[in-house]
Structure formats: structure tokens, C-alpha cells
Amino acid sequence: MGCCSARCMLILLCCVQLITALERQVFDFLGYQWAPIMINFFHIIAVILGLFGVIQYRTRYVIMYLLWMMLWVGWNVFVSCLYLDLGGLSKDSDILTLGVSSHRSWWKDNGPGCETESLPSPEWPKQQNPELSTVLSCWLEYQYIEILHCIVQLLISLLGFVYACYIVSTFSDEEDSFNFIGEFHHPSKPSQLFF
């Protein structure tokens, strides 16, 4: 196995996916966004199982990883559309918090270069969930930070999908051509061992 083989690349991609998913999980916990927290948890489990499948040559785990990558790509496209207000979705809805709380993305108040005003706004007593600080301006709006997270996940996932497809086909070819006694057999020749 060379250091630039598809297997090593998928192991590297799985490790990068784990790091980025854990980072995303932390910020979703800070924003109390329950739907992404659950989906990220399943993603972390699927990537760990896929990593195990690649290391242990387990085709079923790699196939499970492939199927999850398709769902993960769909989730990231959905979140991107939500933050871009596409398709009738709105970033101000409570879809990501599952309607449990009125929290929102942690990046909305704590993004890079955000200036906040600590005094209550004049409408503060009239609000349903009053906040003691309001965000005046940010270098980068929170929805674009969330979309950048999705784009990074999409790129890593698509690369992981391609490498996982190649590895599944490689593992399948190796299983078809090896009879576990140390001899290679060809499909055109009958096997000499009948049990």
C-alpha cells in the first residue's frame, strides 16, 4: 500500500471529516440548534464506521458510508438553501431548533468582527424573548459562515464519495479473485474445492 493510495486518501478524508464535523457540532451546541446536533452526531458515527471499514477492509461499512454521504450531501444542500432563503425556506424559521427554543446560529452574535451594543434596544420590553445585546455589524454575515461550513462539508463529502466508490470496487474485485487458501482462481475455471 503506497502512501498516496485511494485507501490512504479515504482515511485522510475521513479524519478531516471528523475534525470538521466536531467543529461544526461545537458551534451548533453553542447555538442550541437541535436538528444539526442530531444530524452531526449521526454523521460522526457514520464516518467512524466508514473509517473502520476502510482500515479493516469491510465492504459493508464502506457501502454504509457511501449511502450516508448521499444523505449528508442532501442535508448540507438543505441547510445552504435555508440560509440563502431559497425554495420557500427562511433562515429566521425555527426549523433547525425544532421549535424547542428561540435560539439561532451562534455566529449571528459572535461572528468575526461583530460589534454588539450591550444596552437594551427601545423595543426590548415588547419582545417575546428579549435580548440584552444587539448586533450592530459584522465583517461577514452569519448565514455566509454557515454556508461556508456547508461548502467545506460538501467538497470533502464528494471527494470521500468518489474514493469510497473506488475502494468498494477494489475490495469487491479482491474478494472475487481470491479463494482464501492462497490461490487465485479465475471465474472460467471451476473451483477444485467442493464442500
PDB file of C-alpha atoms in Angstrom:
ATOM      1  CA  MET A   1       0.000   0.000   0.000  1.00  0.00           C
ATOM      2  CA  GLY A   2       1.527   3.281  -1.083  1.00  0.00           C
ATOM      3  CA  CYS A   3       1.147   6.477   0.879  1.00  0.00           C
ATOM      4  CA  CYS A   4      -0.911   8.049  -1.929  1.00  0.00           C
ATOM      5  CA  SER A   5      -3.275   5.117  -2.476  1.00  0.00           C
ATOM      6  CA  ALA A   6      -7.032   5.584  -2.583  1.00  0.00           C
ATOM      7  CA  ARG A   7      -7.311   3.801   0.759  1.00  0.00           C
ATOM      8  CA  CYS A   8      -4.921   6.266   2.441  1.00  0.00           C
ATOM      9  CA  MET A   9      -6.714   9.206   0.844  1.00  0.00           C
ATOM     10  CA  LEU A  10     -10.076   7.989   2.142  1.00  0.00           C
ATOM     11  CA  ILE A  11      -8.600   7.522   5.615  1.00  0.00           C
ATOM     12  CA  LEU A  12      -7.280  11.087   5.453  1.00  0.00           C
ATOM     13  CA  LEU A  13     -10.628  12.413   4.194  1.00  0.00           C
ATOM     14  CA  CYS A  14     -12.486  10.595   6.979  1.00  0.00           C
ATOM     15  CA  CYS A  15     -10.160  12.139   9.562  1.00  0.00           C
ATOM     16  CA  VAL A  16     -10.728  15.619   8.082  1.00  0.00           C
ATOM     17  CA  GLN A  17     -14.483  14.953   8.068  1.00  0.00           C
ATOM     18  CA  LEU A  18     -14.354  14.015  11.738  1.00  0.00           C
ATOM     19  CA  ILE A  19     -12.444  17.183  12.630  1.00  0.00           C
ATOM     20  CA  THR A  20     -14.778  19.467  10.675  1.00  0.00           C
ATOM     21  CA  ALA A  21     -17.893  17.672  11.966  1.00  0.00           C
ATOM     22  CA  LEU A  22     -16.726  18.032  15.571  1.00  0.00           C
ATOM     23  CA  GLU A  23     -16.041  21.734  14.986  1.00  0.00           C
ATOM     24  CA  ARG A  24     -19.491  22.159  13.490  1.00  0.00           C
ATOM     25  CA  GLN A  25     -21.030  20.188  16.362  1.00  0.00           C
ATOM     26  CA  VAL A  26     -19.486  22.524  18.937  1.00  0.00           C
ATOM     27  CA  PHE A  27     -20.915  25.650  17.289  1.00  0.00           C
ATOM     28  CA  ASP A  28     -24.332  24.034  16.838  1.00  0.00           C
ATOM     29  CA  PHE A  29     -24.330  23.208  20.563  1.00  0.00           C
ATOM     30  CA  LEU A  30     -23.464  26.820  21.344  1.00  0.00           C
ATOM     31  CA  GLY A  31     -26.425  27.971  19.235  1.00  0.00           C
ATOM     32  CA  TYR A  32     -28.813  25.305  20.586  1.00  0.00           C
ATOM     33  CA  GLN A  33     -29.641  24.127  17.082  1.00  0.00           C
ATOM     34  CA  TRP A  34     -31.003  20.668  17.837  1.00  0.00           C
ATOM     35  CA  ALA A  35     -31.600  19.311  14.321  1.00  0.00           C
ATOM     36  CA  PRO A  36     -27.976  19.908  13.215  1.00  0.00           C
ATOM     37  CA  ILE A  37     -26.738  18.485  16.529  1.00  0.00           C
ATOM     38  CA  MET A  38     -28.560  15.199  15.870  1.00  0.00           C
ATOM     39  CA  ILE A  39     -27.558  15.020  12.208  1.00  0.00           C
ATOM     40  CA  ASN A  40     -23.914  15.815  13.057  1.00  0.00           C
ATOM     41  CA  PHE A  41     -23.966  13.053  15.673  1.00  0.00           C
ATOM     42  CA  PHE A  42     -25.146  10.508  13.076  1.00  0.00           C
ATOM     43  CA  HIS A  43     -22.545  11.860  10.650  1.00  0.00           C
ATOM     44  CA  ILE A  44     -19.749  11.334  13.158  1.00  0.00           C
ATOM     45  CA  ILE A  45     -20.890   7.744  13.757  1.00  0.00           C
ATOM     46  CA  ALA A  46     -21.154   7.023  10.008  1.00  0.00           C
ATOM     47  CA  VAL A  47     -17.692   8.443   9.326  1.00  0.00           C
ATOM     48  CA  ILE A  48     -16.168   6.408  12.179  1.00  0.00           C
ATOM     49  CA  LEU A  49     -17.793   3.249  10.804  1.00  0.00           C
ATOM     50  CA  GLY A  50     -16.603   4.115   7.289  1.00  0.00           C
ATOM     51  CA  LEU A  51     -13.102   4.684   8.622  1.00  0.00           C
ATOM     52  CA  PHE A  52     -13.253   1.312  10.364  1.00  0.00           C
ATOM     53  CA  GLY A  53     -14.451  -0.300   7.118  1.00  0.00           C
ATOM     54  CA  VAL A  54     -11.577   1.159   5.121  1.00  0.00           C
ATOM     55  CA  ILE A  55      -8.955   0.168   7.684  1.00  0.00           C
ATOM     56  CA  GLN A  56     -10.345  -3.361   8.195  1.00  0.00           C
ATOM     57  CA  TYR A  57     -11.298  -3.980   4.524  1.00  0.00           C
ATOM     58  CA  ARG A  58     -15.018  -4.264   5.388  1.00  0.00           C
ATOM     59  CA  THR A  59     -17.023  -3.524   2.257  1.00  0.00           C
ATOM     60  CA  ARG A  60     -20.367  -3.268   4.060  1.00  0.00           C
ATOM     61  CA  TYR A  61     -19.159  -0.438   6.279  1.00  0.00           C
ATOM     62  CA  VAL A  62     -17.764   1.441   3.308  1.00  0.00           C
ATOM     63  CA  ILE A  63     -21.083   0.989   1.471  1.00  0.00           C
ATOM     64  CA  MET A  64     -22.896   2.306   4.545  1.00  0.00           C
ATOM     65  CA  TYR A  65     -20.507   5.296   4.473  1.00  0.00           C
ATOM     66  CA  LEU A  66     -21.371   5.830   0.784  1.00  0.00           C
ATOM     67  CA  LEU A  67     -25.097   5.821   1.496  1.00  0.00           C
ATOM     68  CA  TRP A  68     -24.652   8.248   4.388  1.00  0.00           C
ATOM     69  CA  MET A  69     -22.585  10.584   2.188  1.00  0.00           C
ATOM     70  CA  MET A  70     -25.561  10.901  -0.166  1.00  0.00           C
ATOM     71  CA  LEU A  71     -27.805  11.857   2.762  1.00  0.00           C
ATOM     72  CA  TRP A  72     -25.127  14.182   4.149  1.00  0.00           C
ATOM     73  CA  VAL A  73     -24.827  16.000   0.817  1.00  0.00           C
ATOM     74  CA  GLY A  74     -28.613  16.429   0.783  1.00  0.00           C
ATOM     75  CA  TRP A  75     -28.573  17.805   4.342  1.00  0.00           C
ATOM     76  CA  ASN A  76     -25.858  20.343   3.511  1.00  0.00           C
ATOM     77  CA  VAL A  77     -27.707  21.465   0.384  1.00  0.00           C
ATOM     78  CA  PHE A  78     -30.867  21.882   2.506  1.00  0.00           C
ATOM     79  CA  VAL A  79     -29.013  23.949   5.139  1.00  0.00           C
ATOM     80  CA  SER A  80     -27.435  26.100   2.414  1.00  0.00           C
ATOM     81  CA  CYS A  81     -30.853  26.725   0.842  1.00  0.00           C
ATOM     82  CA  LEU A  82     -32.254  27.538   4.288  1.00  0.00           C
ATOM     83  CA  TYR A  83     -29.609  30.189   4.996  1.00  0.00           C
ATOM     84  CA  LEU A  84     -29.929  31.626   1.476  1.00  0.00           C
ATOM     85  CA  ASP A  85     -33.755  31.784   1.808  1.00  0.00           C
ATOM     86  CA  LEU A  86     -34.235  29.638  -1.310  1.00  0.00           C
ATOM     87  CA  GLY A  87     -37.187  27.420  -2.113  1.00  0.00           C
ATOM     88  CA  GLY A  88     -39.574  28.972   0.380  1.00  0.00           C
ATOM     89  CA  LEU A  89     -37.193  28.381   3.282  1.00  0.00           C
ATOM     90  CA  SER A  90     -36.262  31.130   5.716  1.00  0.00           C
ATOM     91  CA  LYS A  91     -33.196  31.484   7.907  1.00  0.00           C
ATOM     92  CA  ASP A  92     -35.437  33.117  10.527  1.00  0.00           C
ATOM     93  CA  SER A  93     -37.590  29.994  10.930  1.00  0.00           C
ATOM     94  CA  ASP A  94     -37.212  27.612  13.833  1.00  0.00           C
ATOM     95  CA  ILE A  95     -36.582  24.515  11.688  1.00  0.00           C
ATOM     96  CA  LEU A  96     -33.039  23.977  12.962  1.00  0.00           C
ATOM     97  CA  THR A  97     -34.021  24.377  16.617  1.00  0.00           C
ATOM     98  CA  LEU A  98     -37.003  22.024  16.096  1.00  0.00           C
ATOM     99  CA  GLY A  99     -39.245  24.702  17.598  1.00  0.00           C
ATOM    100  CA  VAL A 100     -37.923  23.896  21.073  1.00  0.00           C
ATOM    101  CA  SER A 101     -36.164  27.209  21.638  1.00  0.00           C
ATOM    102  CA  SER A 102     -35.839  30.609  20.021  1.00  0.00           C
ATOM    103  CA  HIS A 103     -32.074  30.291  19.634  1.00  0.00           C
ATOM    104  CA  ARG A 104     -30.301  30.679  16.324  1.00  0.00           C
ATOM    105  CA  SER A 105     -26.844  30.282  14.859  1.00  0.00           C
ATOM    106  CA  TRP A 106     -24.077  31.097  17.312  1.00  0.00           C
ATOM    107  CA  TRP A 107     -22.357  33.016  14.526  1.00  0.00           C
ATOM    108  CA  LYS A 108     -25.169  35.585  14.396  1.00  0.00           C
ATOM    109  CA  ASP A 109     -23.946  37.296  17.576  1.00  0.00           C
ATOM    110  CA  ASN A 110     -20.343  36.086  17.703  1.00  0.00           C
ATOM    111  CA  GLY A 111     -19.141  36.164  14.120  1.00  0.00           C
ATOM    112  CA  PRO A 112     -15.814  37.614  13.056  1.00  0.00           C
ATOM    113  CA  GLY A 113     -15.698  41.339  13.682  1.00  0.00           C
ATOM    114  CA  CYS A 114     -19.211  41.584  15.140  1.00  0.00           C
ATOM    115  CA  GLU A 115     -19.863  44.739  17.107  1.00  0.00           C
ATOM    116  CA  THR A 116     -22.573  44.464  19.727  1.00  0.00           C
ATOM    117  CA  GLU A 117     -24.470  47.037  21.724  1.00  0.00           C
ATOM    118  CA  SER A 118     -24.838  45.982  25.351  1.00  0.00           C
ATOM    119  CA  LEU A 119     -27.720  48.277  26.221  1.00  0.00           C
ATOM    120  CA  PRO A 120     -31.277  47.095  25.590  1.00  0.00           C
ATOM    121  CA  SER A 121     -32.947  48.400  22.463  1.00  0.00           C
ATOM    122  CA  PRO A 122     -36.100  50.571  22.789  1.00  0.00           C
ATOM    123  CA  GLU A 123     -38.282  47.634  21.701  1.00  0.00           C
ATOM    124  CA  TRP A 124     -36.700  45.360  24.328  1.00  0.00           C
ATOM    125  CA  PRO A 125     -39.611  45.132  26.803  1.00  0.00           C
ATOM    126  CA  LYS A 126     -42.103  44.384  23.987  1.00  0.00           C
ATOM    127  CA  GLN A 127     -40.208  41.401  22.518  1.00  0.00           C
ATOM    128  CA  GLN A 128     -41.313  37.843  23.198  1.00  0.00           C
ATOM    129  CA  ASN A 129     -37.741  36.757  24.039  1.00  0.00           C
ATOM    130  CA  PRO A 130     -35.868  39.955  24.923  1.00  0.00           C
ATOM    131  CA  GLU A 131     -32.128  40.122  24.372  1.00  0.00           C
ATOM    132  CA  LEU A 132     -29.764  42.323  26.320  1.00  0.00           C
ATOM    133  CA  SER A 133     -27.472  42.930  23.353  1.00  0.00           C
ATOM    134  CA  THR A 134     -27.994  43.615  19.687  1.00  0.00           C
ATOM    135  CA  VAL A 135     -25.537  43.066  16.859  1.00  0.00           C
ATOM    136  CA  LEU A 136     -24.682  46.256  15.013  1.00  0.00           C
ATOM    137  CA  SER A 137     -22.456  44.942  12.218  1.00  0.00           C
ATOM    138  CA  CYS A 138     -20.155  42.057  11.277  1.00  0.00           C
ATOM    139  CA  TRP A 139     -17.387  41.602   8.757  1.00  0.00           C
ATOM    140  CA  LEU A 140     -19.110  38.501   7.428  1.00  0.00           C
ATOM    141  CA  GLU A 141     -22.807  37.807   7.912  1.00  0.00           C
ATOM    142  CA  TYR A 142     -23.609  34.676   9.900  1.00  0.00           C
ATOM    143  CA  GLN A 143     -25.523  32.969   7.087  1.00  0.00           C
ATOM    144  CA  TYR A 144     -22.412  33.087   4.871  1.00  0.00           C
ATOM    145  CA  ILE A 145     -20.328  31.471   7.615  1.00  0.00           C
ATOM    146  CA  GLU A 146     -22.898  28.676   7.867  1.00  0.00           C
ATOM    147  CA  ILE A 147     -22.898  28.298   4.076  1.00  0.00           C
ATOM    148  CA  LEU A 148     -19.088  28.114   4.084  1.00  0.00           C
ATOM    149  CA  HIS A 149     -19.349  25.278   6.615  1.00  0.00           C
ATOM    150  CA  CYS A 150     -21.739  23.506   4.242  1.00  0.00           C
ATOM    151  CA  ILE A 151     -19.489  24.052   1.225  1.00  0.00           C
ATOM    152  CA  VAL A 152     -16.481  22.605   3.052  1.00  0.00           C
ATOM    153  CA  GLN A 153     -18.571  19.590   4.078  1.00  0.00           C
ATOM    154  CA  LEU A 154     -19.857  19.171   0.523  1.00  0.00           C
ATOM    155  CA  LEU A 155     -16.378  19.223  -1.007  1.00  0.00           C
ATOM    156  CA  ILE A 156     -14.972  16.730   1.499  1.00  0.00           C
ATOM    157  CA  SER A 157     -18.044  14.509   1.149  1.00  0.00           C
ATOM    158  CA  LEU A 158     -17.917  14.450  -2.635  1.00  0.00           C
ATOM    159  CA  LEU A 159     -14.228  13.533  -2.587  1.00  0.00           C
ATOM    160  CA  GLY A 160     -14.932  10.889   0.049  1.00  0.00           C
ATOM    161  CA  PHE A 161     -17.776   9.522  -2.066  1.00  0.00           C
ATOM    162  CA  VAL A 162     -15.551   9.148  -5.131  1.00  0.00           C
ATOM    163  CA  TYR A 163     -12.752   7.452  -3.194  1.00  0.00           C
ATOM    164  CA  ALA A 164     -15.213   5.190  -1.357  1.00  0.00           C
ATOM    165  CA  CYS A 165     -16.759   4.079  -4.677  1.00  0.00           C
ATOM    166  CA  TYR A 166     -13.304   3.200  -5.971  1.00  0.00           C
ATOM    167  CA  ILE A 167     -12.429   1.331  -2.771  1.00  0.00           C
ATOM    168  CA  VAL A 168     -15.675  -0.663  -2.813  1.00  0.00           C
ATOM    169  CA  SER A 169     -14.962  -1.743  -6.375  1.00  0.00           C
ATOM    170  CA  THR A 170     -11.376  -2.618  -5.429  1.00  0.00           C
ATOM    171  CA  PHE A 171     -12.460  -4.608  -2.365  1.00  0.00           C
ATOM    172  CA  SER A 172     -15.112  -6.397  -4.471  1.00  0.00           C
ATOM    173  CA  ASP A 173     -12.537  -7.340  -7.113  1.00  0.00           C
ATOM    174  CA  GLU A 174     -10.195  -8.701  -4.449  1.00  0.00           C
ATOM    175  CA  GLU A 175     -12.984 -10.763  -2.863  1.00  0.00           C
ATOM    176  CA  ASP A 176     -13.968 -12.219  -6.250  1.00  0.00           C
ATOM    177  CA  SER A 177     -10.459 -13.224  -7.240  1.00  0.00           C
ATOM    178  CA  PHE A 178      -9.137 -14.773  -4.021  1.00  0.00           C
ATOM    179  CA  ASN A 179     -10.302 -18.080  -2.540  1.00  0.00           C
ATOM    180  CA  PHE A 180      -8.778 -17.619   0.939  1.00  0.00           C
ATOM    181  CA  ILE A 181      -6.429 -20.624   0.604  1.00  0.00           C
ATOM    182  CA  GLY A 182      -3.716 -18.633  -1.040  1.00  0.00           C
ATOM    183  CA  GLU A 183      -4.574 -19.345  -4.682  1.00  0.00           C
ATOM    184  CA  PHE A 184      -6.151 -17.047  -7.174  1.00  0.00           C
ATOM    185  CA  HIS A 185      -8.858 -18.620  -9.268  1.00  0.00           C
ATOM    186  CA  HIS A 186     -10.390 -17.444 -12.471  1.00  0.00           C
ATOM    187  CA  PRO A 187     -14.162 -17.443 -12.955  1.00  0.00           C
ATOM    188  CA  SER A 188     -13.798 -19.545 -16.122  1.00  0.00           C
ATOM    189  CA  LYS A 189     -12.066 -22.400 -14.257  1.00  0.00           C
ATOM    190  CA  PRO A 190     -14.170 -24.463 -11.811  1.00  0.00           C
ATOM    191  CA  SER A 191     -13.069 -24.453  -8.233  1.00  0.00           C
ATOM    192  CA  GLN A 192     -11.263 -27.609  -7.123  1.00  0.00           C
ATOM    193  CA  LEU A 193     -12.679 -27.431  -3.623  1.00  0.00           C
ATOM    194  CA  PHE A 194     -16.266 -28.576  -3.107  1.00  0.00           C
ATOM    195  CA  PHE A 195     -17.657 -28.540   0.393  1.00  0.00           C
TER     196      PHE A 195
END
